[in-house]
CSV table of C-alpha atoms and ligand atoms in Angstrom, one decimal:
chain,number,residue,atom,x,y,z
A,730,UNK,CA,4.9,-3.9,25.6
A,731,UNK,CA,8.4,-4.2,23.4
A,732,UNK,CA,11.5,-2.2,23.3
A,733,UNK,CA,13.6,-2.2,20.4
A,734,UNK,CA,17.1,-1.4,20.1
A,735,UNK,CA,18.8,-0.2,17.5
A,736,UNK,CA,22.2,1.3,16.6
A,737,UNK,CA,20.6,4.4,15.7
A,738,UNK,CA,17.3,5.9,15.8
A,739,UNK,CA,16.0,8.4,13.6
A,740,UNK,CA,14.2,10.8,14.8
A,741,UNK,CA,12.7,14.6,13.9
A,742,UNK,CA,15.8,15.9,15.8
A,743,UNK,CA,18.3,14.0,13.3
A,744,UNK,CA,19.8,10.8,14.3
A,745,UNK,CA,20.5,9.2,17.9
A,746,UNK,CA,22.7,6.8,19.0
A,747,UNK,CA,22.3,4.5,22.0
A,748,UNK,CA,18.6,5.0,22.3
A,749,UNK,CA,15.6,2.3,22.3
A,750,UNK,CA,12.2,3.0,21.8
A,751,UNK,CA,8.8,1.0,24.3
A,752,UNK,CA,5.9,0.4,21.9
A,753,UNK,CA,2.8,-1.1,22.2
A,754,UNK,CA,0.5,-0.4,18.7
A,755,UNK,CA,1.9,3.2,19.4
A,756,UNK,CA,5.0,4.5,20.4
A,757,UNK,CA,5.4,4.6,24.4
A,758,UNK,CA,8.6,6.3,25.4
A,759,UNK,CA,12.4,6.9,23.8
A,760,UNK,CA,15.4,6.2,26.2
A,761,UNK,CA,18.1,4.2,27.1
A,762,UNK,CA,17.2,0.5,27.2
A,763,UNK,CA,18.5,0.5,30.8
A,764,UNK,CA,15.9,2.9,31.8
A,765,UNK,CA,13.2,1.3,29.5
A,766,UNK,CA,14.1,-2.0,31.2
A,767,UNK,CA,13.8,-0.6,34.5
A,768,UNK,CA,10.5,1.6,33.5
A,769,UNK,CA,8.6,-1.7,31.7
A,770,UNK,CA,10.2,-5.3,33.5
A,771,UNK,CA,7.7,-7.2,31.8
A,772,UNK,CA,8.5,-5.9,28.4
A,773,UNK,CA,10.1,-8.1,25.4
A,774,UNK,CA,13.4,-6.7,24.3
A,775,UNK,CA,14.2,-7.1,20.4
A,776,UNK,CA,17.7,-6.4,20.0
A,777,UNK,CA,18.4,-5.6,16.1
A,778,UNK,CA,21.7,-6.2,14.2
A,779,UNK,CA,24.8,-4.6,15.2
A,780,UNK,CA,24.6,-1.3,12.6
A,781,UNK,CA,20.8,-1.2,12.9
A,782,UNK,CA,19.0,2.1,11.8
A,783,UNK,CA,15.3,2.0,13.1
A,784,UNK,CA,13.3,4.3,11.3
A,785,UNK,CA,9.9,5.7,10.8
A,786,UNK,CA,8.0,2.9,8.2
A,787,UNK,CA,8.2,4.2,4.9
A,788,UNK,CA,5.3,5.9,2.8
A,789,UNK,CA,4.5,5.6,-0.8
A,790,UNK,CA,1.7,8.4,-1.7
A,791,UNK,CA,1.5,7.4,-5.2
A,792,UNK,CA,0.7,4.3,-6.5
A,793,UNK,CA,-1.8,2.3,-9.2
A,794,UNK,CA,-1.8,-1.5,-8.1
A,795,UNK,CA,-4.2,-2.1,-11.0
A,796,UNK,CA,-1.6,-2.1,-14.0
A,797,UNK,CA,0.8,-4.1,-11.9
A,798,UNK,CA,1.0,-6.5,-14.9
A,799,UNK,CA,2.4,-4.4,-17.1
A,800,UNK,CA,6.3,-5.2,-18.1
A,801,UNK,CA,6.8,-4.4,-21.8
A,802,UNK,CA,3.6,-3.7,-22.8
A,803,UNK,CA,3.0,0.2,-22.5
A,804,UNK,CA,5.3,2.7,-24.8
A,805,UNK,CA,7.8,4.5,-23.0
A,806,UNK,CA,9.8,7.3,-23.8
A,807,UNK,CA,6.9,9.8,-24.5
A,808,UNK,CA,3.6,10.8,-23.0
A,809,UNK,CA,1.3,11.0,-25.8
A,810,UNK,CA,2.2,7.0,-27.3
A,811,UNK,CA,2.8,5.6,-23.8
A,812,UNK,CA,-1.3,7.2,-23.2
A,813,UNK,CA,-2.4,6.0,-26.6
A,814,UNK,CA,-1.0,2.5,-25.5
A,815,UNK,CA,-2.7,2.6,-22.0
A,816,UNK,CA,-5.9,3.3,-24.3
A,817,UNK,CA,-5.0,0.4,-26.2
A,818,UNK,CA,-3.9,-2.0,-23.5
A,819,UNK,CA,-5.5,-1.0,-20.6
A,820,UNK,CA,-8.2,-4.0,-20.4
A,821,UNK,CA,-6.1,-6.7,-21.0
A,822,UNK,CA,-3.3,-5.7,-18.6
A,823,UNK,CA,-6.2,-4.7,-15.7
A,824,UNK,CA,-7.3,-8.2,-16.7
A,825,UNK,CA,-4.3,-9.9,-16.2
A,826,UNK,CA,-3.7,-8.4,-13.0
A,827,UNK,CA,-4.8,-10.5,-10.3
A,828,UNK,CA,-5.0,-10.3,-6.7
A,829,UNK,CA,-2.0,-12.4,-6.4
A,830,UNK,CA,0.2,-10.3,-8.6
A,831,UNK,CA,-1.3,-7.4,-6.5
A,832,UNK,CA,-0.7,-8.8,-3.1
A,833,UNK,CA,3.0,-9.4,-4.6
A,834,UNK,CA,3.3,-5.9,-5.4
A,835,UNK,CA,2.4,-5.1,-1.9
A,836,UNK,CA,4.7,-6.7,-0.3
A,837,UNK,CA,7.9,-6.0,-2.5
A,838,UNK,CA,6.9,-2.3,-1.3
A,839,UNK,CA,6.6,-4.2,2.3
A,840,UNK,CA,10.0,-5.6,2.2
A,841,UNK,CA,11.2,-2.3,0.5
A,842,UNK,CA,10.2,-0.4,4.3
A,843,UNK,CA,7.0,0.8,2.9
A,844,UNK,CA,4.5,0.6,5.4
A,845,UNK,CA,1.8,2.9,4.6
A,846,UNK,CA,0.8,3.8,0.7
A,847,UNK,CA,-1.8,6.2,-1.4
A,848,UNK,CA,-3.1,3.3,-3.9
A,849,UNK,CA,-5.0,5.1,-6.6
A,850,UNK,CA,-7.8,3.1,-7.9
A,851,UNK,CA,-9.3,3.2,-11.5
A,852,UNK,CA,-11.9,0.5,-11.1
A,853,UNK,CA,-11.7,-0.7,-7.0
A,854,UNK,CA,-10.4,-4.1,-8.5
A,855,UNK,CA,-7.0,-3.6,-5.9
A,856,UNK,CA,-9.6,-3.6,-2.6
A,857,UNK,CA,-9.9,-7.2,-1.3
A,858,UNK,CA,-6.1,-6.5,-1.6
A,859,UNK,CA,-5.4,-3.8,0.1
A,860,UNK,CA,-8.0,-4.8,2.9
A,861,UNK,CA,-5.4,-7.8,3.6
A,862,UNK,CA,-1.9,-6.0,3.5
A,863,UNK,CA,-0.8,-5.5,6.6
A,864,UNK,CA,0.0,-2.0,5.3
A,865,UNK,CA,-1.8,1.0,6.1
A,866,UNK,CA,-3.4,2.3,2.5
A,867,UNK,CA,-4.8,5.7,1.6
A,868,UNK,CA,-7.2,4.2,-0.5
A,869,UNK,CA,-7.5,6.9,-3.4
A,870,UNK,CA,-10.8,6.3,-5.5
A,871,UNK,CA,-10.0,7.7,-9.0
A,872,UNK,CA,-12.8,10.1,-10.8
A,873,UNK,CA,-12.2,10.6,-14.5
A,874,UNK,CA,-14.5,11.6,-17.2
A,875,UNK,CA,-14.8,14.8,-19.7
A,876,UNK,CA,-17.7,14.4,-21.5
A,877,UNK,CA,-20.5,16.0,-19.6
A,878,UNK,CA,-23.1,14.0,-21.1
A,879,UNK,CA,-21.5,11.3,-19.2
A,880,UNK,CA,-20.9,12.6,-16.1
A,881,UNK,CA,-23.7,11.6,-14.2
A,882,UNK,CA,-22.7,7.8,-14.7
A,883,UNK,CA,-19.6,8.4,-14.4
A,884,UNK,CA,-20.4,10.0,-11.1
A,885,UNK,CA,-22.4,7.4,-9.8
A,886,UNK,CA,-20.0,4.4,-10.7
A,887,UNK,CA,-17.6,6.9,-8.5
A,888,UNK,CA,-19.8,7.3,-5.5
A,889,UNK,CA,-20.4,3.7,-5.3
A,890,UNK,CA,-16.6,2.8,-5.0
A,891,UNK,CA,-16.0,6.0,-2.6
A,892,UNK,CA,-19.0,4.4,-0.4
A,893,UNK,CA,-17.4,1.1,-0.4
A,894,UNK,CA,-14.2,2.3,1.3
A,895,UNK,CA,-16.0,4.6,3.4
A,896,UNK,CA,-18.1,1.4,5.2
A,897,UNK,CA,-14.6,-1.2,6.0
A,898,UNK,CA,-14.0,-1.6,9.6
A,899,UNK,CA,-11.0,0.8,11.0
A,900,UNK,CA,-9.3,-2.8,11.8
A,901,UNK,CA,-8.6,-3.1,8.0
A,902,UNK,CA,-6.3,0.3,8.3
A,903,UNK,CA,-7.8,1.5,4.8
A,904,UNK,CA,-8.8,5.2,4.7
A,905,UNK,CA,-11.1,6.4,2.0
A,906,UNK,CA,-9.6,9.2,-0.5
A,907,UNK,CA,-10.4,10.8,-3.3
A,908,UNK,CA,-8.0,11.2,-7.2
A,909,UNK,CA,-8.9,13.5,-9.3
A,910,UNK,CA,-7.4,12.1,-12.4
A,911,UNK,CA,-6.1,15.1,-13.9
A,912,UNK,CA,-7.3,18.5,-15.6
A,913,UNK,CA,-7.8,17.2,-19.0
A,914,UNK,CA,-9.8,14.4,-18.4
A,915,UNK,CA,-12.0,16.0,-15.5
A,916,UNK,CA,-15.0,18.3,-16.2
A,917,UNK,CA,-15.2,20.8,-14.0
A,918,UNK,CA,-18.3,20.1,-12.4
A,919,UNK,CA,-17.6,16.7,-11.9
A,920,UNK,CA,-14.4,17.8,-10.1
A,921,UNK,CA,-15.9,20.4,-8.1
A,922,UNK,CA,-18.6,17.7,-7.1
A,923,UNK,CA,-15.3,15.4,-5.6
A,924,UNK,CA,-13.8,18.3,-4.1
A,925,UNK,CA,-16.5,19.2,-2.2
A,926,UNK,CA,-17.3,15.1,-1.1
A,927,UNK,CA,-13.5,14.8,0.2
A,928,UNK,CA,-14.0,18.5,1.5
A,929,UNK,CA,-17.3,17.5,3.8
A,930,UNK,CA,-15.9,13.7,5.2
A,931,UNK,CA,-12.1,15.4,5.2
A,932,UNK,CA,-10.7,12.6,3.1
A,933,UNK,CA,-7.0,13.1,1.2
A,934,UNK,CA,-7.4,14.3,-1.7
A,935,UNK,CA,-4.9,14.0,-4.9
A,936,UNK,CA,-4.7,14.8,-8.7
A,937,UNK,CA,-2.1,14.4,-11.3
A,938,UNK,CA,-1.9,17.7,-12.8
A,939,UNK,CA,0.8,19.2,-15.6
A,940,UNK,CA,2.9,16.1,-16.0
A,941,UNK,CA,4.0,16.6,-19.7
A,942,UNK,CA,4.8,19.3,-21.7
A,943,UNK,CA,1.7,18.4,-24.0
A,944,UNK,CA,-0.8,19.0,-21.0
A,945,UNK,CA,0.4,21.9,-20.5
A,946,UNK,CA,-0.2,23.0,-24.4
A,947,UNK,CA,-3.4,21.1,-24.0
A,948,UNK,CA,-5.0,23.6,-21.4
A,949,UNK,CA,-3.6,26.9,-22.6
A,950,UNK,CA,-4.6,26.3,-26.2
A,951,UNK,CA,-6.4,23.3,-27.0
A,952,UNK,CA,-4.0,22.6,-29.5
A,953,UNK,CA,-0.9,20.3,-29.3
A,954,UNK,CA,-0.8,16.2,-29.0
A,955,UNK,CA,-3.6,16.1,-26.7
A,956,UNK,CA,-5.6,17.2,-29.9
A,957,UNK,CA,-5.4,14.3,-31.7
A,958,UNK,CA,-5.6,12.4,-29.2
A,959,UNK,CA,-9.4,13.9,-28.2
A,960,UNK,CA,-10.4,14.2,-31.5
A,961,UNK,CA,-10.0,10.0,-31.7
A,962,UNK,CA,-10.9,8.9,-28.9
A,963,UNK,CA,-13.4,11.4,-27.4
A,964,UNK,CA,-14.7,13.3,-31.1
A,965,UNK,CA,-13.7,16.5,-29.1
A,966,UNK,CA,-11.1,19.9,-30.0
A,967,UNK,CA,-11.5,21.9,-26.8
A,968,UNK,CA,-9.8,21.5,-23.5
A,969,UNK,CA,-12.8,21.6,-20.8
A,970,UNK,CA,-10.7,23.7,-18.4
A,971,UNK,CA,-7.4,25.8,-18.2
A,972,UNK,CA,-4.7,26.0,-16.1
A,973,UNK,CA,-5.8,28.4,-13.6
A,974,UNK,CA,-9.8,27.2,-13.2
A,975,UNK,CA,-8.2,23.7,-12.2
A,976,UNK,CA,-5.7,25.2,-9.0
A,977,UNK,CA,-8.7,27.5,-8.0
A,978,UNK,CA,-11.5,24.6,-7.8
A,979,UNK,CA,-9.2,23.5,-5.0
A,980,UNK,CA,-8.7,26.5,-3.2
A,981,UNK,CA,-9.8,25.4,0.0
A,982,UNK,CA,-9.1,22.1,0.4
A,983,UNK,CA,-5.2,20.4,0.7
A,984,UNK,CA,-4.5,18.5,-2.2
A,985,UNK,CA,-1.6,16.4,-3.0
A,986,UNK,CA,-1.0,16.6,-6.6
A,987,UNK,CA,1.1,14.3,-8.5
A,988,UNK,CA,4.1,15.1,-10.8
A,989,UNK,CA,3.7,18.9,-11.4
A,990,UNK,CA,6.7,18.7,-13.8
A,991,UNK,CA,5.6,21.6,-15.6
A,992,UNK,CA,4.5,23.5,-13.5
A,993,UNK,CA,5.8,27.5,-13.9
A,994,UNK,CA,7.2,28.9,-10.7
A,995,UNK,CA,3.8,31.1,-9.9
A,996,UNK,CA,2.0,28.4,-10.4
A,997,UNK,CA,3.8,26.6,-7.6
A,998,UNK,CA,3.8,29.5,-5.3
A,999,UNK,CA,0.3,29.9,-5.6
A,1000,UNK,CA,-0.3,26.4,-4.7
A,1001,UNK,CA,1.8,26.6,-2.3
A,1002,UNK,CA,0.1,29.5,-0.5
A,1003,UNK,CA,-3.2,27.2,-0.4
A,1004,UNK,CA,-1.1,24.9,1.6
A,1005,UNK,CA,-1.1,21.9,-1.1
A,1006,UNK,CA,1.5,19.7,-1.4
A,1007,UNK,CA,3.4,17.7,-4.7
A,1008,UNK,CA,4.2,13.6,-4.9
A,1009,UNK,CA,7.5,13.9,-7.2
A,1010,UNK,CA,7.8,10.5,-9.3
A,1011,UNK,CA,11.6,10.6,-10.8
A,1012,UNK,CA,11.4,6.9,-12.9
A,1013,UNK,CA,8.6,7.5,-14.0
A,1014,UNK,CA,8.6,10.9,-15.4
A,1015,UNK,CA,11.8,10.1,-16.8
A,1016,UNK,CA,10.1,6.5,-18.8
A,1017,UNK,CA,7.1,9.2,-19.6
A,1018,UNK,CA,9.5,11.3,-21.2
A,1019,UNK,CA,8.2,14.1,-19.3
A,1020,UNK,CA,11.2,15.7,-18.2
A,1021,UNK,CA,12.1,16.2,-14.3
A,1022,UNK,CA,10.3,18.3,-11.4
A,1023,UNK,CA,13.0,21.1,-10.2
A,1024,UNK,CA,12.8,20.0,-6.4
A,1025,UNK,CA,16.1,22.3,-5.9
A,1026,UNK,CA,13.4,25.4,-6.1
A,1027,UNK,CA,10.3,24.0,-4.1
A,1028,UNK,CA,9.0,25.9,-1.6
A,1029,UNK,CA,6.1,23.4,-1.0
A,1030,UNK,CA,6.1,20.1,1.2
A,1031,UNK,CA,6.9,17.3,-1.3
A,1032,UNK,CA,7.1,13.3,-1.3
A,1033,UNK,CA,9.1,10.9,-3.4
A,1034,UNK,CA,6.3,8.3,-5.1
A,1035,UNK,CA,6.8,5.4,-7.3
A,1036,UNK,CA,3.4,5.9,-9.4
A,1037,UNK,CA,2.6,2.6,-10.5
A,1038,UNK,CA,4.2,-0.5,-12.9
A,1039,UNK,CA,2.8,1.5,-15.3
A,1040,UNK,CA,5.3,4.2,-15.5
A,1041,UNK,CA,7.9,2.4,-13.4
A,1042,UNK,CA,10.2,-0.8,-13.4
A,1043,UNK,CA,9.8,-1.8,-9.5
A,1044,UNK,CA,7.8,-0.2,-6.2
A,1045,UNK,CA,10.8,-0.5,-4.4
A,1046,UNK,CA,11.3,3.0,-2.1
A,1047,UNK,CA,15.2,2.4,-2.4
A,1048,UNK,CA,15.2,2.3,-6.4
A,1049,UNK,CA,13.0,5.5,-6.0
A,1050,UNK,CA,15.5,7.2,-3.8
A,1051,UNK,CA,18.2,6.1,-5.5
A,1052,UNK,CA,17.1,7.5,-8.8
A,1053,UNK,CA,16.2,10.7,-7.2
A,1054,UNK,CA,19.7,11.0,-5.9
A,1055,UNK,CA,20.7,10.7,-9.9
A,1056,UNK,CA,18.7,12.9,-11.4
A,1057,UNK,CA,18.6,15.6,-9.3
A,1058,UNK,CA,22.8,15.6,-9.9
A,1059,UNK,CA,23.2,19.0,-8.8
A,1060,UNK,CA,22.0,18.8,-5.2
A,1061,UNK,CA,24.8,18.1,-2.5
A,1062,UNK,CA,24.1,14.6,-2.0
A,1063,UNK,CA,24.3,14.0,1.6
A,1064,UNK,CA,21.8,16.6,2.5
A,1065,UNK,CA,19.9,15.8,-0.2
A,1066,UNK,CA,19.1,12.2,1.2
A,1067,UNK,CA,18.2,13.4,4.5
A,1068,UNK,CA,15.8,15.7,3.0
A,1069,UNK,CA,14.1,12.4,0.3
A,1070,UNK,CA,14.2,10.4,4.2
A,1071,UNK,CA,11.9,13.3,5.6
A,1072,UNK,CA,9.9,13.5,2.2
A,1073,UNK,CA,9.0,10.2,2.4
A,1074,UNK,CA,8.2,9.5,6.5
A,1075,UNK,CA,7.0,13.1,8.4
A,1076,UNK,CA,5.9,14.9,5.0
A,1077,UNK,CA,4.3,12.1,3.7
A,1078,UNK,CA,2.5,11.1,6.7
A,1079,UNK,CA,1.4,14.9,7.1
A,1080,UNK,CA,0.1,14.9,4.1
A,1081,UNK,CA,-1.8,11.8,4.2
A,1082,UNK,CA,-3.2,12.5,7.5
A,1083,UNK,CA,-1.8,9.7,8.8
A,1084,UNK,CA,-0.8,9.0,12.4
A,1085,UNK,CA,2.9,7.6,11.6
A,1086,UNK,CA,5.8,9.2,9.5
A,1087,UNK,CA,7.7,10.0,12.7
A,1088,UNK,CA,9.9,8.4,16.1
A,1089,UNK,CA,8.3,10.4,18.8
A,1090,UNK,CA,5.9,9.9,21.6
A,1091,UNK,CA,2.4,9.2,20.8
A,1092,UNK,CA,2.5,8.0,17.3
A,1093,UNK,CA,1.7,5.2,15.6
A,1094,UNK,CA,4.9,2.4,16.0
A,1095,UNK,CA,5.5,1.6,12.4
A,1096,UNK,CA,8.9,0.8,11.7
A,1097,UNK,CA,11.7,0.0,8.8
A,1098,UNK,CA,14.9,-1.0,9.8
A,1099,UNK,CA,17.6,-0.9,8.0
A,1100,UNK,CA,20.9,-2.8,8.5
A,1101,UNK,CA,23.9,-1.6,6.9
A,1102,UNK,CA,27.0,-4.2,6.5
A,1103,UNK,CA,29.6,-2.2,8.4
A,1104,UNK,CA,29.8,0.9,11.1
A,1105,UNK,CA,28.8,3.7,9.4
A,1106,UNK,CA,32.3,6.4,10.0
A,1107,UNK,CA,30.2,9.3,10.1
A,1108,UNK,CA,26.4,10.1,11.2
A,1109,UNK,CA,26.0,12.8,8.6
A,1110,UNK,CA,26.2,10.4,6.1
A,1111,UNK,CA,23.4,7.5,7.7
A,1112,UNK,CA,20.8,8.6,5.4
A,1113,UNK,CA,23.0,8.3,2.1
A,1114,UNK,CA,24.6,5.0,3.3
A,1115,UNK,CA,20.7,3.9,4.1
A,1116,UNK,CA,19.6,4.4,0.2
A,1117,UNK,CA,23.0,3.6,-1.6
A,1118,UNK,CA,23.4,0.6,0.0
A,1119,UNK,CA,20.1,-1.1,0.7
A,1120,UNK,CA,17.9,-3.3,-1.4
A,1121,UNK,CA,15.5,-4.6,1.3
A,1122,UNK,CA,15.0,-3.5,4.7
A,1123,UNK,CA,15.8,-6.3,7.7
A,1124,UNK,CA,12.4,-5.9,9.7
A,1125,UNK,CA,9.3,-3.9,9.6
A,1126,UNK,CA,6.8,-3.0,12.1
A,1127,UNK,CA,3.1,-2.4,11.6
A,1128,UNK,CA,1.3,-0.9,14.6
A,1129,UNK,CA,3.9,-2.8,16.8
A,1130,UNK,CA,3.5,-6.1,15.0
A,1131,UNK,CA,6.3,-7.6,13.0
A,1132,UNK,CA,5.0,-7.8,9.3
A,1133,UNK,CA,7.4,-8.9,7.2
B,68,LIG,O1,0.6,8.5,-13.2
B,68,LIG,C1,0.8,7.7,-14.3
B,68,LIG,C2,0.8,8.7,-15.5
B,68,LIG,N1,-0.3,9.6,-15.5
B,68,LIG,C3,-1.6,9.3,-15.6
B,68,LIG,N2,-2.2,8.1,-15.3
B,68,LIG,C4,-1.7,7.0,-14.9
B,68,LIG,C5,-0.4,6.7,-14.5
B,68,LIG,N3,-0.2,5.4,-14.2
B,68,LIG,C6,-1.4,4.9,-14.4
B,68,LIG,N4,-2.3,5.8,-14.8
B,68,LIG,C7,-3.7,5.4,-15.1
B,68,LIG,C8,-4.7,6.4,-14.6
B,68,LIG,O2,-5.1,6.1,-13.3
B,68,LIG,O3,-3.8,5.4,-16.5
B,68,LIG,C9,-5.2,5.8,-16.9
B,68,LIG,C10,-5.9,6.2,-15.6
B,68,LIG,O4,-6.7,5.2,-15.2
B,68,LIG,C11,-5.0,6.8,-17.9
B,68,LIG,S1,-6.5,7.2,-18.7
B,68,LIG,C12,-6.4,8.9,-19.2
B,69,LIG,FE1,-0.1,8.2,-11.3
């Protein structure tokens, strides 16, 4: 048993001051450290720094591992060349990627507070990886393909990566998931197929749908960027699915879908009424040149995401947050970083179906603390003063254990 102190806790009833919290691999109780003392004699007391915050370990839903190696390879500024240059690129910078730059990129997000993440494989090349960060990883097995004379291949080479993270111990705190990579390059059957599979073993499920403008043209007309694009690479003109046959084929499952920046308003209030749920990646949809997701209108549970180093410039959770604050310039600020702080602890661990995401009884005791250089003058403000002013957190706990 440990207690840990801290100047302030945060917790799903705002912040607390003098409070400690007993953990073993779970959280035991929340009091004052004299009654925790007196409760558990035997237990080791960590006392952090003075102006301590201990919160819930962060959660990063969305990220690709595999193109970790990119730095000025791929084309920003536009979807369509940044896509033509993944095309282009994509096996020499998966092949320069090795499990070392991975395992770097793991713990940067480590000492960043992340402490759980949704890693969404292309080719299972990021497992030995992931099976040895102490992180908790949602370990996202991407199906793509839109040819249907392919799909059964395609299919296969799927199944055989969603059975490998289906058979790893629970000790190596992977969980098997499903992406969908996205309507246009998913044939419907293969999709419903994956729906179904996550559906029957109740694994997350995730999808990057209507990121850019010229997806969106894409699936109500066929015509567009994407068209060139399909006619090169894939000798086809027609878009295998619309807008509206892709949200239905997941009526009945929660899915987490990524970016949704163009997404019309009914759109999001029907996916909202099937109780799905949106990872918003600010960096990177602003390198894609896809514009900005209108979180000041969302009526559905969202997270903050870095997406990978493919769209992105770090996988740092503060950059993220701090960006968000930017962008989304006409939000008032201080409530506005409370709300990112929920997105990316209780929402995110909701939506992941994970065990942690929040201080309270009973879950799972992973922590980020985060040590600010003087008193903060007001508690309103803790969660803005957390993401303005931090680059790295000072501790993290992984199912009690010290990690960092
Ligand atoms: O989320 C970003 C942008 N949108 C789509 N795909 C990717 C992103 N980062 C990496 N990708 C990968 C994706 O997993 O790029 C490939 C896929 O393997 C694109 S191939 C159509
Ligand atoms: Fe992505």
């Amino acid at each position: 048993m440990n207690i840990i102190h801290a100047d302030y806790i945060y917790t799903p009833q705002g912040f607390v001051a003098n409070r400690a919290v007993a953990f073993t691999d779970t959280i035991i109780a929340i009091d004052s450290v004299e009654v925790l003392q007196e409760q558990y004699p035997e237990a080791l007391l960590i006392q952090s720094p003075p102006h301590t915050i201990l919160y819930p370990g962060f959660i990063n839903t969305h990220v690709h591992l595999e193109f970790s190696a990119n730095k000025t390879s791929l084309r920003y500024g536009d979807f369509m060349p940044w896509l033509d240059s993944v095309i282009e690129k994509r096996e020499d910078l998966v092949g320069a990627c090795d499990n070392e730059m991975m395992g770097k990129e793991c713990h940067n997000m480590l000492r960043s507070g992340i402490t759980s993440f949704g890693a969404v494989s292309s080719f299972g090349n990021e497992f030995e990886v992931c099976e040895q960060s102490p992180q908790r990883v949602v370990f996202y097995n991407e199906l793509i393909g839109s040819n249907a004379l392919y799909a059964d291949i395609l299919y296969a080479d799927f199944m055989e990566r969603v059975k490998m993270s289906m058979s790893c111990p629970k000790s190596s705190r992977i969980s098997p998931a499903i992406a969908i990579h996205s309507p246009y390059a998913v044939h419907p059957i293969l999709l419903q197929k994956a729906v179904n599979l996550a559906k029957k073993h109740q694994m997350p499920l995730s999808a990057h749908f209507l990121e850019s403008k010229a997806e969106r043209t894409w699936l109500e007309s066929s015509q567009g960027e994407f068209k060139a694009f399909f006619e090169k690479y894939f000798k086809s003109s027609i878009a295998v699915t619309n807008i509206e046959e892709f949200m239905y084929a997941f009526d009945t499952y929660p899915t987490h879908f990524v970016h949704a920046v163009h997404a019309q308003e009914s759109e999001l209030d029907y996916l909202a009424s099937k109780g799905h749920s949106i990872a918003h990646c600010p960096r990177s949809n602003r390198y894609l040149g896809c514009g900005k997701l209108a979180i000041e209108n969302l009526k559905l549970p969202y997270t903050i995401a870095t997406d990978g180093l493919s769209s992105n410039d770090s996988l740092n959770m503060f950059d993220e947050l701090r960006a968000t604050l930017m962008m989304h310039d006409s939000l008032p600020i201080e409530a506005l970083a409370l709300t990112l702080i929920d997105a990316i602890t209780a929402k995110a661990s909701d939506i992941l179906g994970l065990d942690c995401g929040r201080i309270a009884v009973g879950k799972l005791a992973d922590f980020a603390l985060v040590t600010l250089d003087e008193a903060p003058q007001r508690t309103e403000a803790l969660a803005l003063w957390t993401i303005l002013h931090t680059q790295e957190v000072s501790a993290v706990y992984i199912a009690g254990e010290s990690s960092l």
